[in-house]
Coordinates of C-alpha atoms and ligand atoms in Angstrom, one line a residue:
M20 CA 109.1 144.4 79.5
R21 CA 112.8 143.7 79.6
L22 CA 114.4 144.1 76.4
S23 CA 116.7 141.3 75.4
Y24 CA 119.4 140.9 72.7
H25 CA 120.3 137.8 70.6
S26 CA 122.8 136.9 68.1
T27 CA 122.0 137.4 64.2
R28 CA 122.8 133.6 63.8
S29 CA 120.7 132.2 66.4
D30 CA 118.0 133.3 68.7
A31 CA 118.2 130.5 71.1
E32 CA 120.2 132.5 73.7
P33 CA 118.7 135.8 74.7
L34 CA 120.7 137.9 76.8
S35 CA 120.9 141.3 78.7
F36 CA 122.2 144.6 77.2
A37 CA 125.1 144.4 79.7
D38 CA 126.0 141.0 78.4
A39 CA 125.8 141.8 74.7
L40 CA 127.8 144.9 75.5
I41 CA 130.8 143.1 77.2
R42 CA 130.9 140.2 74.9
G43 CA 130.8 142.4 71.8
L44 CA 130.6 139.6 69.3
A45 CA 128.4 136.4 69.9
P46 CA 130.0 133.2 70.3
D47 CA 128.6 131.9 67.1
G48 CA 130.3 134.8 65.3
G49 CA 127.2 136.8 64.7
L50 CA 126.3 140.3 66.0
Y51 CA 123.8 141.1 68.8
I52 CA 120.6 142.7 67.8
P53 CA 117.5 143.7 70.1
D54 CA 114.6 141.4 70.1
A55 CA 112.4 144.5 69.6
V56 CA 112.9 148.3 69.2
P57 CA 111.3 150.4 71.8
N58 CA 108.6 152.7 70.5
L59 CA 109.9 156.4 71.4
G60 CA 106.3 158.0 71.2
A61 CA 105.9 158.5 74.9
T62 CA 109.4 159.7 75.8
G63 CA 108.8 163.3 75.1
W64 CA 111.8 163.6 72.7
E65 CA 110.0 166.1 70.6
T66 CA 109.8 168.6 73.5
A67 CA 113.3 168.3 75.0
S68 CA 115.0 171.6 75.2
D69 CA 118.5 170.6 74.6
F70 CA 120.6 167.4 73.6
T71 CA 121.4 166.1 76.7
T72 CA 117.8 166.2 78.0
L73 CA 116.7 164.3 74.6
A74 CA 119.5 161.8 75.0
K75 CA 118.4 160.8 78.5
R76 CA 114.7 160.5 77.6
V77 CA 115.5 158.3 74.5
L78 CA 118.1 156.1 76.3
R79 CA 115.7 155.4 79.3
A80 CA 113.3 153.9 76.7
W81 CA 115.9 151.4 75.8
L82 CA 117.8 150.9 79.1
A83 CA 115.6 151.7 82.1
D84 CA 115.4 148.0 83.2
E85 CA 119.1 147.6 83.4
V86 CA 120.6 151.0 84.3
P87 CA 119.1 152.9 87.1
A88 CA 117.7 156.2 85.8
N89 CA 120.3 158.5 87.9
V90 CA 123.1 156.4 86.7
L91 CA 122.0 156.7 83.1
D92 CA 121.5 160.4 83.2
E93 CA 124.8 161.0 84.8
I94 CA 126.6 158.8 82.2
V95 CA 125.0 160.8 79.3
A96 CA 125.6 164.1 80.8
D97 CA 129.3 163.3 81.2
A98 CA 129.8 161.6 77.9
L99 CA 127.9 163.6 75.7
D100 CA 128.9 167.2 77.1
F101 CA 129.7 168.9 73.7
P102 CA 127.6 170.7 71.1
V103 CA 125.9 169.2 68.3
P104 CA 125.1 171.9 66.0
L105 CA 122.8 171.8 62.9
V106 CA 124.0 174.4 60.3
S107 CA 121.8 175.5 57.3
L108 CA 123.4 175.9 54.1
S109 CA 122.3 178.8 51.8
G110 CA 122.1 179.7 48.2
E111 CA 121.8 176.6 45.7
W112 CA 122.4 174.4 48.7
E113 CA 119.3 175.9 50.6
G114 CA 117.2 173.3 52.4
I115 CA 120.2 171.2 53.1
H116 CA 121.3 171.1 56.8
V117 CA 124.9 169.8 58.0
L118 CA 124.4 168.2 61.3
E119 CA 128.0 168.6 62.9
L120 CA 129.0 165.4 64.8
F121 CA 132.7 166.4 65.3
H122 CA 132.7 168.6 68.3
G123 CA 133.7 165.8 70.8
P124 CA 137.4 165.5 72.1
T125 CA 138.6 163.4 69.0
L126 CA 136.8 165.4 66.5
S127 CA 134.6 162.7 64.8
F128 CA 131.1 161.2 65.3
K129 CA 132.7 158.1 66.9
D130 CA 133.1 160.1 70.1
F131 CA 129.1 159.7 70.7
G132 CA 129.4 155.9 70.7
A133 CA 132.9 155.3 72.4
R134 CA 132.4 157.9 75.3
T135 CA 129.0 156.5 76.1
M136 CA 129.8 152.8 75.7
A137 CA 132.9 153.1 77.8
R138 CA 130.9 154.6 80.8
W139 CA 128.2 151.9 80.3
M140 CA 130.8 149.2 80.4
G141 CA 132.6 150.9 83.4
H142 CA 129.3 150.7 85.2
F143 CA 128.5 147.1 84.5
L144 CA 132.1 145.8 85.2
R145 CA 132.0 147.7 88.7
Q146 CA 128.7 146.0 89.5
R147 CA 130.2 142.6 88.7
G148 CA 133.5 143.3 90.2
E149 CA 135.2 142.4 86.9
E150 CA 138.1 144.2 84.9
R151 CA 138.7 144.0 81.1
T152 CA 141.4 145.0 78.5
I153 CA 140.0 146.6 75.5
L154 CA 142.1 145.6 72.5
V155 CA 141.7 147.7 69.3
A156 CA 143.5 147.6 66.1
T157 CA 142.9 150.8 64.4
S158 CA 143.7 152.7 60.9
G159 CA 142.2 155.9 62.0
D160 CA 139.4 157.5 63.9
T161 CA 138.2 154.4 65.9
G162 CA 141.4 154.3 67.9
S163 CA 141.5 157.7 69.3
A164 CA 137.7 157.8 70.0
V165 CA 138.1 154.5 71.7
A166 CA 141.4 155.6 73.6
D167 CA 139.9 158.8 74.7
G168 CA 136.5 157.3 75.7
F169 CA 137.8 154.5 78.0
A170 CA 140.9 156.4 79.3
G171 CA 140.5 156.8 83.0
I172 CA 137.5 154.5 83.4
D173 CA 137.8 152.4 86.5
G174 CA 138.6 148.7 85.9
I175 CA 139.5 149.0 82.1
D176 CA 142.6 149.2 80.4
V177 CA 143.3 149.9 76.6
V178 CA 145.6 148.3 74.1
L179 CA 145.7 150.1 71.0
L180 CA 147.6 148.7 67.7
Y181 CA 148.2 151.0 64.8
P182 CA 150.2 150.5 61.6
K183 CA 153.4 152.6 61.9
G184 CA 153.7 155.5 59.5
R185 CA 150.4 154.5 57.7
V186 CA 148.0 157.0 59.5
S187 CA 147.9 160.7 58.9
P188 CA 150.3 162.9 61.2
T189 CA 147.0 164.4 62.8
Q190 CA 145.6 160.9 63.5
E191 CA 149.1 159.6 64.7
Q192 CA 149.2 162.7 67.2
Q193 CA 145.6 161.7 68.5
L194 CA 146.8 158.0 68.9
I195 CA 149.8 158.6 70.7
V196 CA 149.1 161.2 73.4
E197 CA 149.7 159.7 76.8
R198 CA 146.4 158.8 78.4
P199 CA 145.7 157.0 81.8
S200 CA 145.6 153.3 81.5
V201 CA 146.1 153.4 77.6
R202 CA 149.0 151.5 76.1
T203 CA 149.7 152.5 72.4
Y204 CA 151.9 150.4 70.1
A205 CA 153.1 151.3 66.6
V206 CA 153.1 148.2 64.6
D207 CA 156.0 147.8 62.0
G208 CA 153.5 146.6 59.4
V209 CA 150.0 147.4 57.6
F210 CA 146.4 147.7 59.1
D211 CA 145.8 144.1 58.4
D212 CA 148.7 142.9 60.5
C213 CA 147.3 144.9 63.5
Q214 CA 144.0 143.2 63.0
R215 CA 145.5 139.7 62.8
M216 CA 147.6 140.2 65.9
A217 CA 144.3 141.5 67.7
K218 CA 142.3 138.4 66.5
A219 CA 145.1 136.1 67.4
A220 CA 145.4 137.6 70.9
F221 CA 141.7 137.2 71.6
L222 CA 142.1 133.4 70.9
D223 CA 145.5 132.7 72.5
P224 CA 145.4 130.5 75.6
D225 CA 148.5 132.4 77.2
L226 CA 146.6 135.5 77.2
A227 CA 143.1 134.1 78.4
D228 CA 143.6 135.8 81.7
A229 CA 144.0 139.2 80.2
G230 CA 140.2 139.5 79.9
F231 CA 140.3 141.1 76.5
S232 CA 137.0 142.7 75.1
S233 CA 136.5 144.6 72.0
A234 CA 135.0 148.0 71.3
N235 CA 134.9 148.3 67.4
S236 CA 131.8 149.2 65.6
I237 CA 130.0 145.9 65.7
N238 CA 129.5 146.5 69.4
I239 CA 125.7 147.2 70.2
G240 CA 126.9 149.6 73.0
R241 CA 128.3 152.1 70.2
L242 CA 125.2 151.9 68.1
L243 CA 122.5 153.1 70.7
P244 CA 124.1 156.5 71.2
Q245 CA 124.3 157.0 67.4
M246 CA 120.5 157.1 67.3
L247 CA 120.4 160.3 69.4
Y248 CA 121.5 163.0 66.9
Y249 CA 119.2 161.8 64.2
I250 CA 116.5 162.4 66.5
W251 CA 117.9 165.8 67.5
A252 CA 117.9 167.0 64.0
I253 CA 114.4 165.8 63.3
K254 CA 113.2 167.4 66.4
Q255 CA 114.4 170.7 64.9
L256 CA 113.3 170.3 61.3
G257 CA 110.3 167.9 61.5
P258 CA 110.1 164.9 59.0
A259 CA 113.3 164.9 56.8
T260 CA 115.7 162.9 54.7
V261 CA 119.0 162.1 56.3
C262 CA 122.2 161.3 54.3
V263 CA 124.9 159.2 56.2
P264 CA 128.5 159.1 54.9
S265 CA 128.8 155.3 55.5
G266 CA 131.7 152.7 55.7
N267 CA 130.9 149.7 58.3
L268 CA 127.2 151.1 58.5
G269 CA 127.2 151.4 62.1
N270 CA 126.1 155.1 62.0
L271 CA 123.3 154.1 59.6
T272 CA 122.1 151.4 61.9
G273 CA 121.6 154.1 64.7
G274 CA 119.4 156.0 62.3
L275 CA 117.3 153.0 61.3
F276 CA 116.9 152.3 65.2
A277 CA 115.5 155.8 65.7
Q278 CA 113.4 155.4 62.4
A279 CA 112.0 152.0 63.9
G280 CA 111.1 153.7 67.1
G281 CA 108.6 156.0 65.3
V282 CA 111.0 159.1 64.5
P283 CA 109.9 160.6 61.2
I284 CA 112.9 160.1 59.1
L285 CA 111.6 160.0 55.6
R286 CA 114.3 158.2 53.8
F287 CA 118.0 157.6 54.4
V288 CA 120.7 158.2 51.9
A289 CA 123.7 155.9 52.3
A290 CA 126.7 157.7 50.8
H291 CA 129.7 155.5 50.0
N292 CA 133.0 156.2 48.5
A293 CA 134.4 153.9 45.8
N294 CA 133.8 151.1 48.2
D295 CA 130.4 150.5 46.7
F296 CA 129.0 147.1 48.0
F297 CA 125.9 148.5 49.9
P298 CA 124.9 151.0 47.1
S299 CA 124.9 148.0 44.5
Y300 CA 123.1 145.8 46.9
L301 CA 120.4 148.4 47.4
A302 CA 120.0 148.9 43.7
A303 CA 119.7 145.0 43.7
H304 CA 122.5 144.9 41.3
P305 CA 123.3 141.2 40.6
D306 CA 127.2 141.4 41.1
A307 CA 126.8 143.2 44.5
A308 CA 129.3 141.4 46.8
F309 CA 131.8 142.1 49.5
A310 CA 135.0 143.2 47.8
P311 CA 138.6 144.0 48.9
T312 CA 139.0 147.5 50.2
V313 CA 139.9 150.4 48.0
A314 CA 141.8 153.2 49.3
T315 CA 140.1 156.6 48.9
L316 CA 140.5 160.2 50.0
S317 CA 137.5 159.6 52.6
N318 CA 139.5 157.0 54.4
A319 CA 137.4 156.3 57.4
M320 CA 134.8 154.8 55.2
D321 CA 137.2 152.6 53.1
V322 CA 135.4 149.4 54.0
G323 CA 134.8 146.6 51.4
A324 CA 132.9 144.4 53.5
P325 CA 130.8 146.5 55.9
S326 CA 130.6 144.8 59.3
N327 CA 127.2 145.9 60.2
F328 CA 125.6 144.5 57.0
E329 CA 124.8 141.2 58.8
R330 CA 122.9 143.1 61.3
L331 CA 120.7 145.2 59.1
A332 CA 119.9 142.3 56.8
S333 CA 119.0 140.3 59.8
I334 CA 116.8 142.9 61.4
F335 CA 115.2 144.4 58.3
G336 CA 115.5 142.1 55.4
A337 CA 116.3 143.3 51.8
D338 CA 112.9 144.7 50.7
Q339 CA 112.6 146.9 53.9
L340 CA 116.3 148.2 53.4
R341 CA 115.7 149.1 50.0
E342 CA 112.5 150.9 50.8
R343 CA 114.0 152.9 53.5
I344 CA 117.4 153.7 52.1
L345 CA 118.7 155.0 48.8
G346 CA 122.4 154.3 48.0
C347 CA 124.9 156.3 46.2
S348 CA 128.6 155.8 45.4
V349 CA 130.9 158.9 44.9
A350 CA 134.2 159.0 43.3
D351 CA 137.1 160.9 44.7
D352 CA 137.1 163.6 42.1
E353 CA 133.3 164.3 42.8
T354 CA 134.2 164.6 46.4
V355 CA 137.0 167.1 45.9
A356 CA 134.6 168.9 43.4
T357 CA 131.8 169.0 45.9
M358 CA 134.3 170.3 48.7
R359 CA 135.2 173.1 46.4
A360 CA 131.6 174.0 45.2
V361 CA 130.2 174.1 48.7
A362 CA 132.9 176.2 50.1
E363 CA 132.7 178.7 47.1
A364 CA 128.9 178.8 47.2
T365 CA 128.6 179.0 50.9
G366 CA 131.6 179.3 52.6
Y367 CA 131.1 176.0 54.4
V368 CA 134.2 173.8 54.7
A369 CA 133.4 170.2 54.9
C370 CA 135.8 167.1 55.5
P371 CA 136.1 164.6 52.7
H372 CA 133.6 162.1 54.4
T373 CA 130.9 165.0 54.7
A374 CA 131.6 165.7 51.1
V375 CA 130.7 162.3 50.0
G376 CA 127.3 162.8 51.7
L377 CA 126.8 166.5 50.3
A378 CA 127.8 164.9 46.6
A379 CA 125.5 162.1 47.1
V380 CA 122.5 164.4 48.0
K381 CA 123.2 166.8 45.1
C382 CA 123.3 163.9 42.8
L383 CA 120.2 162.1 44.0
R384 CA 118.3 165.5 44.0
E385 CA 119.2 166.3 40.3
V386 CA 117.4 163.0 39.3
G387 CA 114.5 163.9 41.6
R388 CA 115.0 161.3 44.1
V389 CA 115.6 163.1 47.3
A390 CA 113.2 165.8 48.8
L391 CA 113.9 168.8 51.2
P392 CA 114.5 169.2 53.9
T393 CA 117.7 167.0 54.0
V394 CA 120.3 166.7 56.7
V395 CA 123.8 165.5 55.9
L396 CA 125.7 164.1 58.9
A397 CA 129.2 165.7 59.2
T398 CA 131.2 162.8 60.5
A399 CA 134.8 164.4 61.1
H400 CA 136.1 167.9 61.5
P401 CA 137.8 169.3 58.3
A402 CA 141.0 170.1 60.4
K403 CA 141.5 166.4 60.6
F404 CA 142.3 166.3 56.8
P405 CA 144.1 169.6 56.2
A406 CA 145.7 168.3 52.9
V407 CA 142.6 167.4 51.3
V408 CA 140.8 170.5 52.5
E409 CA 143.7 172.6 51.0
R410 CA 143.7 170.9 47.6
A411 CA 139.9 171.3 47.3
T412 CA 139.3 174.9 48.6
G413 CA 142.9 176.6 48.4
R414 CA 142.9 177.2 52.2
R415 CA 144.2 175.1 55.1
P416 CA 141.3 174.6 57.6
P417 CA 142.1 176.6 60.9
V418 CA 143.2 174.2 63.7
P419 CA 140.5 173.9 66.4
P420 CA 141.7 174.4 70.1
A421 CA 141.4 170.6 70.8
L422 CA 143.9 169.7 68.0
A423 CA 146.2 172.4 69.0
E424 CA 146.3 171.6 72.6
L425 CA 146.9 167.9 71.7
A426 CA 150.2 168.9 70.0
T427 CA 151.4 170.2 73.3
R428 CA 150.6 167.0 75.3
P429 CA 153.3 164.4 76.1
T430 CA 153.3 161.2 74.0
R431 CA 153.8 157.6 74.8
V432 CA 154.3 154.8 72.1
T433 CA 156.2 151.7 71.7
T434 CA 157.2 150.3 68.4
I435 CA 156.7 146.4 68.0
A436 CA 157.3 143.9 65.3
P437 CA 154.0 142.7 63.4
T438 CA 153.6 139.3 65.4
L439 CA 151.7 137.8 68.2
D440 CA 154.8 136.9 70.0
A441 CA 156.1 140.7 70.0
L442 CA 152.7 141.8 71.3
K443 CA 152.7 138.9 74.1
A444 CA 156.2 140.2 75.0
A445 CA 155.1 143.9 75.2
L446 CA 152.1 143.0 77.2
A447 CA 154.1 140.9 79.7
Ligands
PLP515 C1 134.0 155.7 60.9 C2 133.7 157.0 59.9 C3 132.7 156.9 58.9 C4 132.0 155.6 58.8 O1 131.1 155.3 59.7 P1 130.4 154.0 59.7 O2 129.7 153.8 61.1 O3 131.6 152.9 59.8 O4 129.5 153.6 58.6 C5 132.4 158.0 58.2 N1 133.1 159.2 58.4 C6 134.0 159.3 59.3 C7 134.8 160.5 59.5 C8 134.4 158.1 60.3 O5 135.2 158.2 61.3

């Protein structure tokens, strides 16, 4: 059986994974979803000896009829070549396990999706003799993961737009290091200017030949690799609850695909910061609605209107989502208090995003709504947020070798005005 994909807004035109990946967004504005979720029962994921073996087995169930097994295996081995440790907390946090997803080159979980997707896209474009330019507007982790993931892939260029002076120094360093076939522009404006310029560029007739493609979190190609680490945790612990620090809900969608494929994830906790649309929706709050984004300490989760919500609602519907997922919204002061409490009780230093997850689990456990064991996904390395970590724990996190090395590399960035004309001139 060949797995096909269709838009959340119409099932009239089923298409292949390759087409869904290269298009990104459906022409009707919908997001691509699979017609069916493959059952993983016969893949042997339970007996995989390491993460890469597990990843190969699971992804074959999804992609075997479009990507030859040897190509798929090579891509997985090349893209996901970093450790995925499961760290068990102690003391009053016993039974809670932190799955560290930040050991890739840009130190956030976005490396899983971006690196794998880049290689799949490279494979399909080569097959078709086509080329593409990935255009990304970024306010943080996505840009560096995409730039790193796509750099050096044959047939693909990257154009990165970020708001000058409005990302953290660490994030900026990660965005502007020189990478093959990546052009980075610091836009004299805010993130919304960058996003507006990218959208306008996609539609501009003068730029039609540029072959723009996107790599943001609505791309189905980023979601499939985000199933793998949930399965890796369950393989080690058996049936468990998984708590996901969430923004656009792409990470959570990966987990729901794994669960729908038969992996025993007992419950999800969707842990959000003050941007609480999804927890309100799950609680069937009558006022739940998309809202303007609120700035918080867990800035990679500052999303007022989660882009993957349309996908989740379309695949699962409200009742199923409410049965499978508990929501929780955590304020900044609780986030900082949790970073401090966990560090004092166990020595574990969490980034502010991971701390939102830990705080949500603590809060839901106190009211008896979450059973152990529970896995909290650690979405970024604490060293990416030294100021918050120091404020919470009194200590600056040690700088990991990948970040230290970055500071020594040459950089390349051009400042441009926040207009489409300035972008056109820069690209000409
Ligand atoms: C992107 C990001 C998130 C949110 O993930 P979604 O898939 O958008 O829900 C959480 N934490 C970190 C560190 C991130 O970079």
